[in-house]
Structure formats: structure tokens, C-alpha cells
Tab-separated table of C-alpha atoms in Angstrom:
chain	number	residue	atom	x	y	z
A	1	MET	CA	-27.763	-18.643	-51.986
A	2	LYS	CA	-24.129	-18.567	-53.051
A	3	GLU	CA	-24.425	-14.793	-53.331
A	4	ILE	CA	-25.684	-14.481	-49.763
A	5	GLN	CA	-22.919	-16.720	-48.443
A	6	LYS	CA	-20.337	-14.641	-50.287
A	7	THR	CA	-21.591	-11.483	-48.654
A	8	PHE	CA	-22.052	-12.860	-45.155
A	9	THR	CA	-19.035	-15.095	-44.654
A	10	PRO	CA	-16.552	-12.173	-44.277
A	11	LEU	CA	-19.019	-10.422	-42.018
A	12	VAL	CA	-19.346	-13.479	-39.755
A	13	ILE	CA	-15.565	-13.874	-39.641
A	14	PHE	CA	-15.187	-10.184	-38.836
A	15	LEU	CA	-17.768	-10.279	-36.029
A	16	THR	CA	-16.209	-13.405	-34.564
A	17	LEU	CA	-12.833	-11.689	-34.537
A	18	VAL	CA	-14.234	-8.582	-32.868
A	19	MET	CA	-15.900	-10.652	-30.163
A	20	THR	CA	-12.778	-12.706	-29.555
A	21	ILE	CA	-10.648	-9.585	-29.184
A	22	GLY	CA	-13.257	-8.045	-26.924
A	23	LEU	CA	-13.377	-11.053	-24.642
A	24	THR	CA	-9.594	-11.299	-24.558
A	25	LEU	CA	-9.311	-7.654	-23.580
A	26	GLN	CA	-11.882	-8.151	-20.856
A	27	ALA	CA	-9.986	-11.157	-19.548
A	28	CYS	CA	-6.797	-9.095	-19.553
A	29	ALA	CA	-8.548	-6.393	-17.599
A	30	TYR	CA	-9.327	-8.951	-14.900
A	31	GLU	CA	-5.674	-9.896	-14.764
A	32	ASP	CA	-4.749	-6.280	-14.180
A	33	ASP	CA	-4.240	-5.211	-10.618
A	34	ASP	CA	-5.789	-1.824	-10.300
A	35	ASP	CA	-9.161	-1.152	-8.858
A	36	ASP	CA	-11.229	-0.636	-11.922
A	37	ASP	CA	-11.243	-4.310	-12.768
A	38	GLU	CA	-13.909	-5.173	-10.268
A	39	GLY	CA	-16.949	-3.574	-11.801
A	40	PHE	CA	-17.069	-0.104	-13.236
A	41	SER	CA	-16.341	1.535	-9.912
A	42	ARG	CA	-15.528	4.892	-11.423
A	43	PHE	CA	-19.073	5.296	-12.677
A	44	LEU	CA	-20.861	4.209	-9.544
A	45	PRO	CA	-21.543	6.782	-6.839
A	46	ALA	CA	-20.554	4.577	-3.925
A	47	ARG	CA	-19.344	1.036	-3.751
A	48	MET	CA	-18.851	-1.262	-0.854
A	49	ASP	CA	-15.629	-3.214	-1.006
A	50	PHE	CA	-16.349	-4.926	2.270
A	51	ARG	CA	-19.219	-5.005	4.633
A	52	PRO	CA	-17.696	-3.015	7.502
A	53	ALA	CA	-17.190	-4.659	10.868
A	54	ASP	CA	-20.506	-3.965	12.545
A	55	ASP	CA	-20.626	-6.277	15.540
A	56	PRO	CA	-20.330	-4.179	18.729
A	57	GLN	CA	-18.392	-6.831	20.651
A	58	TYR	CA	-15.962	-7.426	17.799
A	59	ARG	CA	-15.447	-3.691	17.421
A	60	GLU	CA	-14.907	-3.243	21.147
A	61	GLU	CA	-12.580	-6.185	21.746
A	62	CYS	CA	-10.540	-6.321	18.550
A	63	GLY	CA	-10.919	-2.698	17.514
A	64	ALA	CA	-9.345	-1.569	20.797
A	65	CYS	CA	-5.884	-2.345	19.445
A	66	HIS	CA	-6.234	-2.285	15.664
A	67	LEU	CA	-8.633	-1.591	12.850
A	68	ALA	CA	-11.627	-3.882	13.192
A	69	TYR	CA	-10.818	-5.612	9.925
A	70	PRO	CA	-13.814	-6.475	7.763
A	71	PRO	CA	-14.648	-10.168	8.265
A	72	GLY	CA	-14.812	-10.507	4.460
A	73	MET	CA	-11.027	-10.212	4.189
A	74	LEU	CA	-10.419	-13.785	5.299
A	75	PRO	CA	-12.290	-17.090	5.046
A	76	ALA	CA	-13.979	-18.644	8.083
A	77	ARG	CA	-11.203	-21.228	8.498
A	78	SER	CA	-8.658	-18.376	8.842
A	79	TRP	CA	-10.720	-16.560	11.462
A	80	GLN	CA	-11.062	-19.780	13.407
A	81	ARG	CA	-7.284	-20.252	13.393
A	82	ILE	CA	-6.748	-16.667	14.537
A	83	MET	CA	-9.355	-16.880	17.277
A	84	SER	CA	-7.926	-20.109	18.645
A	85	GLY	CA	-4.476	-18.560	19.148
A	86	LEU	CA	-5.182	-15.265	20.884
A	87	GLU	CA	-2.561	-15.862	23.573
A	88	ASP	CA	0.072	-15.235	20.912
A	89	HIS	CA	-1.748	-12.947	18.509
A	90	PHE	CA	1.037	-11.912	16.124
A	91	GLY	CA	3.283	-11.492	19.149
A	92	GLU	CA	0.698	-9.787	21.366
A	93	ASN	CA	-1.506	-11.234	24.063
A	94	ALA	CA	-5.116	-10.712	23.028
A	95	GLU	CA	-6.839	-13.317	25.208
A	96	LEU	CA	-10.599	-13.090	25.661
A	97	ASP	CA	-12.981	-14.839	27.990
A	98	ALA	CA	-14.480	-17.966	26.434
A	99	GLN	CA	-17.952	-16.525	25.931
A	100	THR	CA	-16.748	-13.385	24.148
A	101	ALA	CA	-14.311	-15.371	22.042
A	102	ARG	CA	-17.082	-17.727	20.947
A	103	HIS	CA	-19.360	-14.862	19.974
A	104	ILE	CA	-16.667	-13.106	17.957
A	105	THR	CA	-15.593	-16.329	16.225
A	106	GLU	CA	-19.195	-16.945	15.203
A	107	TYR	CA	-19.607	-13.399	13.922
A	108	LEU	CA	-16.370	-13.485	11.920
A	109	SER	CA	-17.121	-16.922	10.483
A	110	ALA	CA	-20.671	-16.029	9.466
A	111	ASN	CA	-19.453	-12.959	7.557
A	112	ALA	CA	-16.167	-14.375	6.285
A	113	ALA	CA	-14.916	-14.112	2.702
A	114	ASP	CA	-16.236	-17.564	1.838
A	115	ARG	CA	-19.670	-16.842	3.311
A	116	SER	CA	-20.181	-13.237	2.180
A	117	HIS	CA	-21.500	-12.017	-1.153
A	118	THR	CA	-20.504	-8.401	-0.588
A	119	GLY	CA	-17.902	-6.566	-2.658
A	120	ARG	CA	-14.500	-8.185	-2.831
A	121	ALA	CA	-15.233	-11.071	-0.452
A	122	PRO	CA	-16.208	-13.656	-3.115
A	123	ASN	CA	-13.124	-12.843	-5.212
A	124	ILE	CA	-10.876	-13.174	-2.174
A	125	ALA	CA	-12.438	-16.519	-1.274
A	126	ARG	CA	-11.987	-17.747	-4.846
A	127	SER	CA	-8.343	-16.644	-5.012
A	128	LEU	CA	-7.524	-18.474	-1.770
A	129	GLY	CA	-8.776	-21.903	-2.736
A	130	VAL	CA	-8.405	-24.009	0.394
A	131	ASP	CA	-5.676	-21.933	2.059
A	132	ALA	CA	-6.251	-20.598	5.574
A	133	PRO	CA	-3.824	-17.658	5.851
A	134	LEU	CA	-3.454	-15.798	9.136
A	135	ARG	CA	-2.720	-12.489	7.481
A	136	PHE	CA	-4.736	-10.922	4.682
A	137	THR	CA	-1.615	-8.911	3.781
A	138	GLU	CA	0.150	-12.137	2.792
A	139	THR	CA	-2.533	-13.369	0.418
A	140	ARG	CA	-1.920	-13.312	-3.325
A	141	TYR	CA	-5.045	-11.196	-3.653
A	142	PHE	CA	-3.630	-8.508	-1.385
A	143	LEU	CA	-0.131	-8.623	-2.888
A	144	ARG	CA	-1.521	-8.296	-6.409
A	145	LYS	CA	-3.337	-5.130	-5.341
A	146	HIS	CA	-0.312	-3.600	-3.630
A	147	HIS	CA	2.697	-4.807	-5.607
A	148	GLU	CA	3.267	-1.448	-7.293
A	149	ILE	CA	3.704	0.357	-3.974
A	150	PRO	CA	7.370	0.930	-3.182
A	151	PRO	CA	8.640	0.317	0.387
A	152	ARG	CA	9.285	4.006	1.009
A	153	LEU	CA	5.538	4.706	0.905
A	154	VAL	CA	4.545	2.098	3.483
A	155	VAL	CA	7.158	0.001	5.262
A	156	ASN	CA	9.752	2.794	5.356
A	157	ASN	CA	7.164	5.518	5.827
A	158	PRO	CA	7.256	6.476	9.543
A	159	ASP	CA	3.554	7.367	9.430
A	160	VAL	CA	2.517	3.991	8.045
A	161	GLU	CA	5.185	1.319	8.772
A	162	SER	CA	3.009	-1.677	8.036
A	163	PHE	CA	0.560	-2.854	5.401
A	164	SER	CA	-1.575	-4.123	8.295
A	165	ARG	CA	-2.571	-0.558	9.074
A	166	CYS	CA	-5.109	-0.259	6.254
A	167	GLU	CA	-6.597	2.883	7.764
A	168	ALA	CA	-3.284	4.761	7.519
A	169	CYS	CA	-3.829	5.184	3.769
A	170	HIS	CA	-7.358	3.954	3.038
A	171	THR	CA	-9.355	6.848	4.430
A	172	GLY	CA	-12.598	4.882	4.073
A	173	ALA	CA	-11.313	1.718	5.763
A	174	GLU	CA	-13.703	1.984	8.714
A	175	ARG	CA	-16.634	2.167	6.280
A	176	GLY	CA	-15.390	-0.805	4.292
A	177	ASP	CA	-14.375	1.484	1.419
A	178	TYR	CA	-11.046	0.470	-0.091
A	179	ASP	CA	-11.434	2.167	-3.449
A	180	GLU	CA	-8.043	3.383	-4.639
A	181	HIS	CA	-9.432	6.857	-5.251
A	182	GLN	CA	-9.788	7.483	-1.532
A	183	VAL	CA	-6.204	6.472	-0.785
A	184	ARG	CA	-4.135	9.215	0.857
A	185	ILE	CA	-0.635	8.109	1.780
A	186	PRO	CA	0.649	10.107	4.781
A	187	GLY	CA	3.336	12.535	3.696
A	188	VAL	CA	2.708	11.655	0.059
A	189	GLY	CA	-0.932	12.247	-0.781
A	190	ARG	CA	-3.059	10.665	-3.440
A	191	TRP	CA	-2.086	7.449	-5.071
A	192	ASP	CA	-2.844	6.961	-8.739
A	193	ASP	CA	-1.411	4.159	-10.713
B	1	MET	CA	-37.703	30.293	38.102
B	2	PHE	CA	-36.184	26.850	38.327
B	3	LYS	CA	-33.877	26.070	35.441
B	4	ALA	CA	-32.783	22.600	34.356
B	5	ARG	CA	-29.407	24.091	33.533
B	6	ALA	CA	-28.802	24.647	37.221
B	7	LEU	CA	-28.731	20.873	37.594
B	8	ILE	CA	-25.712	20.393	35.336
B	9	PRO	CA	-23.092	20.836	38.064
B	10	PHE	CA	-25.120	18.521	40.228
B	11	PHE	CA	-25.076	15.754	37.580
B	12	LEU	CA	-21.374	16.303	36.935
B	13	LEU	CA	-20.696	15.907	40.613
B	14	LEU	CA	-22.944	12.844	40.748
B	15	GLY	CA	-21.090	11.323	37.759
B	16	THR	CA	-17.717	11.883	39.427
B	17	THR	CA	-18.962	10.453	42.695
B	18	VAL	CA	-20.261	7.339	40.945
B	19	ALA	CA	-16.914	6.900	39.140
B	20	VAL	CA	-15.004	7.288	42.402
B	21	ALA	CA	-17.242	4.682	44.037
B	22	ASP	CA	-16.772	2.301	41.093
B	23	ARG	CA	-13.003	2.727	41.205
B	24	ARG	CA	-13.013	1.964	44.899
B	25	ALA	CA	-15.078	-1.186	44.277
B	26	VAL	CA	-12.654	-2.368	41.581
B	27	LEU	CA	-9.664	-1.742	43.833
B	28	GLU	CA	-11.369	-3.537	46.725
B	29	HIS	CA	-11.943	-6.578	44.519
B	30	TYR	CA	-8.168	-7.023	44.390
B	31	SER	CA	-7.164	-5.734	47.818
B	32	ALA	CA	-9.675	-8.139	49.440
B	33	THR	CA	-7.443	-11.084	48.526
B	34	ALA	CA	-4.113	-9.236	48.785
B	35	GLU	CA	-1.898	-9.808	51.792
B	36	ASN	CA	-1.069	-6.172	52.456
B	37	ALA	CA	-2.950	-2.934	52.106
B	38	PRO	CA	-2.463	-1.477	48.609
B	39	SER	CA	0.560	0.789	48.303
B	40	ALA	CA	0.826	3.510	45.665
B	41	GLU	CA	4.614	3.587	46.053
B	42	ARG	CA	4.929	-0.143	45.326
B	43	GLY	CA	2.487	0.335	42.444
B	44	ARG	CA	4.645	3.029	40.887
B	45	MET	CA	7.705	0.798	41.105
B	46	LEU	CA	5.846	-2.124	39.563
B	47	TRP	CA	4.653	0.078	36.699
B	48	ASN	CA	8.242	1.034	35.915
B	49	LYS	CA	9.644	-2.452	36.369
B	50	PRO	CA	11.257	-3.816	33.175
B	51	GLY	CA	9.488	-6.827	31.711
B	52	ILE	CA	10.622	-9.755	29.591
B	53	ARG	CA	12.370	-9.243	26.243
B	54	GLY	CA	12.860	-5.544	26.859
B	55	ARG	CA	9.154	-4.916	27.295
B	56	ASP	CA	7.622	-2.432	29.699
B	57	CYS	CA	4.399	-0.526	30.343
B	58	THR	CA	5.583	2.744	28.811
B	59	GLN	CA	6.031	1.238	25.349
B	60	CYS	CA	2.302	1.518	24.795
B	61	HIS	CA	1.100	3.828	27.576
B	62	GLY	CA	3.816	6.464	27.161
B	63	ASN	CA	5.706	8.308	29.863
B	64	ASP	CA	3.002	10.803	30.762
B	65	LEU	CA	-0.079	8.881	31.856
B	66	ARG	CA	-2.188	12.048	31.643
B	67	GLN	CA	-1.718	11.892	27.899
B	68	ALA	CA	-2.875	9.331	25.380
B	69	GLY	CA	-0.555	6.434	24.649
B	70	ARG	CA	-0.115	4.551	21.420
B	71	HIS	CA	-0.047	0.826	20.763
B	72	ARG	CA	3.583	0.260	19.926
B	73	ARG	CA	2.840	-1.842	16.862
B	74	THR	CA	-0.561	-0.837	15.514
B	75	ARG	CA	-0.129	2.771	16.692
B	76	LYS	CA	-3.758	2.940	17.679
B	77	PRO	CA	-4.234	5.625	20.371
B	78	ILE	CA	-4.733	4.411	23.948
B	79	ASP	CA	-6.782	6.732	26.148
B	80	PRO	CA	-4.907	8.351	29.046
B	81	MET	CA	-4.561	6.126	32.105
B	82	ALA	CA	-4.895	8.943	34.668
B	83	PRO	CA	-8.451	9.058	36.067
B	84	SER	CA	-8.025	12.828	36.542
B	85	VAL	CA	-8.201	13.302	32.787
B	86	ASN	CA	-10.068	10.091	31.903
B	87	PRO	CA	-12.697	9.519	34.618
B	88	LYS	CA	-13.892	6.237	33.093
B	89	ARG	CA	-10.611	4.546	33.965
B	90	PHE	CA	-10.695	1.582	36.376
B	91	THR	CA	-14.456	1.727	36.947
B	92	ASP	CA	-15.324	-1.479	35.079
B	93	LEU	CA	-13.946	-4.602	36.745
B	94	ARG	CA	-14.376	-6.798	33.670
B	95	LYS	CA	-12.306	-4.406	31.573
B	96	VAL	CA	-9.670	-3.909	34.218
B	97	GLU	CA	-9.292	-7.650	34.689
B	98	LYS	CA	-9.124	-8.306	30.928
B	99	TRP	CA	-6.288	-5.840	30.470
B	100	PHE	CA	-4.379	-6.922	33.583
B	101	HIS	CA	-4.593	-10.489	32.317
B	102	ARG	CA	-3.341	-9.676	28.818
B	103	ASN	CA	-0.776	-7.045	29.678
B	104	CYS	CA	0.802	-8.753	32.710
B	105	LYS	CA	1.330	-11.884	30.638
B	106	TRP	CA	2.697	-9.944	27.697
B	107	THR	CA	4.947	-7.615	29.665
B	108	TRP	CA	6.144	-9.850	32.479
B	109	GLY	CA	5.434	-13.266	31.001
B	110	ARG	CA	3.110	-14.192	33.877
B	111	GLU	CA	-0.133	-13.138	35.495
B	112	CYS	CA	0.031	-10.418	38.133
B	113	THR	CA	-0.925	-11.260	41.716
B	114	ALA	CA	-3.890	-9.608	43.416
B	115	GLN	CA	-1.373	-7.667	45.512
B	116	GLU	CA	0.397	-6.329	42.434
B	117	LYS	CA	-2.874	-5.364	40.774
B	118	ALA	CA	-4.083	-3.610	43.924
B	119	ASP	CA	-0.784	-1.722	44.233
B	120	ILE	CA	-0.764	-0.645	40.597
B	121	LEU	CA	-4.397	0.483	40.771
B	122	GLN	CA	-3.751	2.352	43.990
B	123	TRP	CA	-0.966	4.263	42.279
B	124	LEU	CA	-2.835	4.897	39.015
B	125	ASN	CA	-5.820	6.186	40.986
B	126	THR	CA	-3.648	8.993	42.366
B	127	LEU	CA	-2.865	10.320	38.892
């Protein structure tokens, strides 16, 4: 018995160490901010980061002026705040008739980050806690994903100008594909961090 | 032999005629409650009238209404306003009213009157 213990104790200690290091590394990977932390995206043929905006009325009314942002980018409480202030929609007037507004609010809420199980939505909902931000680009989740991008590539880039214009760099934005490997920054090209 | 292809010009003409009729109906919706008959000249002046906080129509629609405009902030293209190049323009009252409502309030800080809308439409319809 003693003999067995002598042989196995170092082995058990060794295995425990290996597992601890492994788990720590994995945890670190989740802290990292590049794309590969959310599943092994590189090895999957196609991944959906967001369920794309697929409601015809939402696409028509909101998509007329800007990218029809995937509802999964913000929680329902954020969409409700946005939809109740369309008269001053980030400085623009985007008023809708009551019936259309109600339909779009329902669609956005039903597919919001805190109600969707697709792609990044659950992680976004988790990172927000109880916050109800009006802009996805001001969330910690978004900033963590974009903090390495210098101003000259977006804000000072005349072909981009704003982080709100996802589609300027994310060539798959309309499809709900925000994988960093399909990023093409106008005047710059691919982005690899 | 009768060929379906021969009907194409006919359908094109029919499409244009329908659009013209729709545009007239939209214009009449506004001119019905306007005091004066719609005036293209007044419409042109209204279009070029400066709005509040340095805003005006050209910021998004551009200077040549036969070409596409661009939303001044999101940069999303806006289809040409001139019906001669974009026959769908001003044929759908709901759409026309939605954009008058939003854009009058944004540009001038108030809703446009039926007279103003009729004048502007009258002018745009000549382009």
C-alpha cells in the first residue's frame, strides 16, 4: 500500500498542477480581447455572431438611414429606451407612426441580447448586467473588442469616421458576421491583431 | 407571330403612367388643403431655404437631385430625388408623409404646412 502511495502521490500532484495551469490559461484566453476566445471560430466553416436583422419593417424603417443593427447587440430595455425617443434619435428625427413603432419595438425586444441565444448575444447580455445603454459602441463589451484600433483607422479615417458604421469595416455585417477575419478597413485592408 | 417581347414597351409605358398617376394623387393630397395652387418656383426656394442650426436639405440629398445623396452622418446612400431618374419617387403617400414629417422637423424645427409640401412636391416632380 505504502509502495502504491509513493508511486501515485507525485503523479496526482503533477496531474492536478497540469489541470490547474490548463484552466488558468483557458480563463486567461477568455479575458483576451480578440475573436478566437468565443469558441474555436478559426476551425468552424461559418459562425453566426448575431442573428441578422430579418424583420422587413425594421429593415425598411431603420435600415433606410443606417445599418439595421442586429437586435442581439443590445438588451430589450435598451431597445425600449431607443424606440421611445425617436424624435431625437442621436440628433436625428426618426419618428414613426405608433403602429410601426410598436411592431419594431416588439421585434427588437423579442430578439434582444438578453432574450437571444445566438452567437455573441448571451455574452453581451451578461457583460451588461442591468445597464441599459443607448449605444452598443459605448458598452464595455464593444470597447474591449475594439480597444487596439487606433483613431486613424476609424474616427480619423475619412471612409469610416465612426464606430457606429459597422459595415464600413465588417464586410459581413449585414449577414450578422463580425468575425475579425472578414474585417477590411477602407484604405488600410485586413486587420490582424 | 405574336411575341411576348413586343409587350415590353407597353408595360414600361404602363408602369410610367401608373407612377405619374400616383405622383399626381400624392400631390393632390396636399394641394387639396393648401390655400394656393402648388408652385414649383416657391418649392425650389423652400428646398434651398436654410434651416435651423445650419441645417438644410442638401446636406443629405446633395446638390444634384438626379444623383444619389448620402446621409450626412451615417453616409448611407439616399436614392436620387428626381423622378426622371428614380420613377418610384413620391408615389407612396405614406412614405412621402413620413419623410416630410421627419425632415421638416429636423431641418426647420417644425412641421411643414400642406402648402409647403405641395410646393416642394410640385418642384421635385419637374426634375
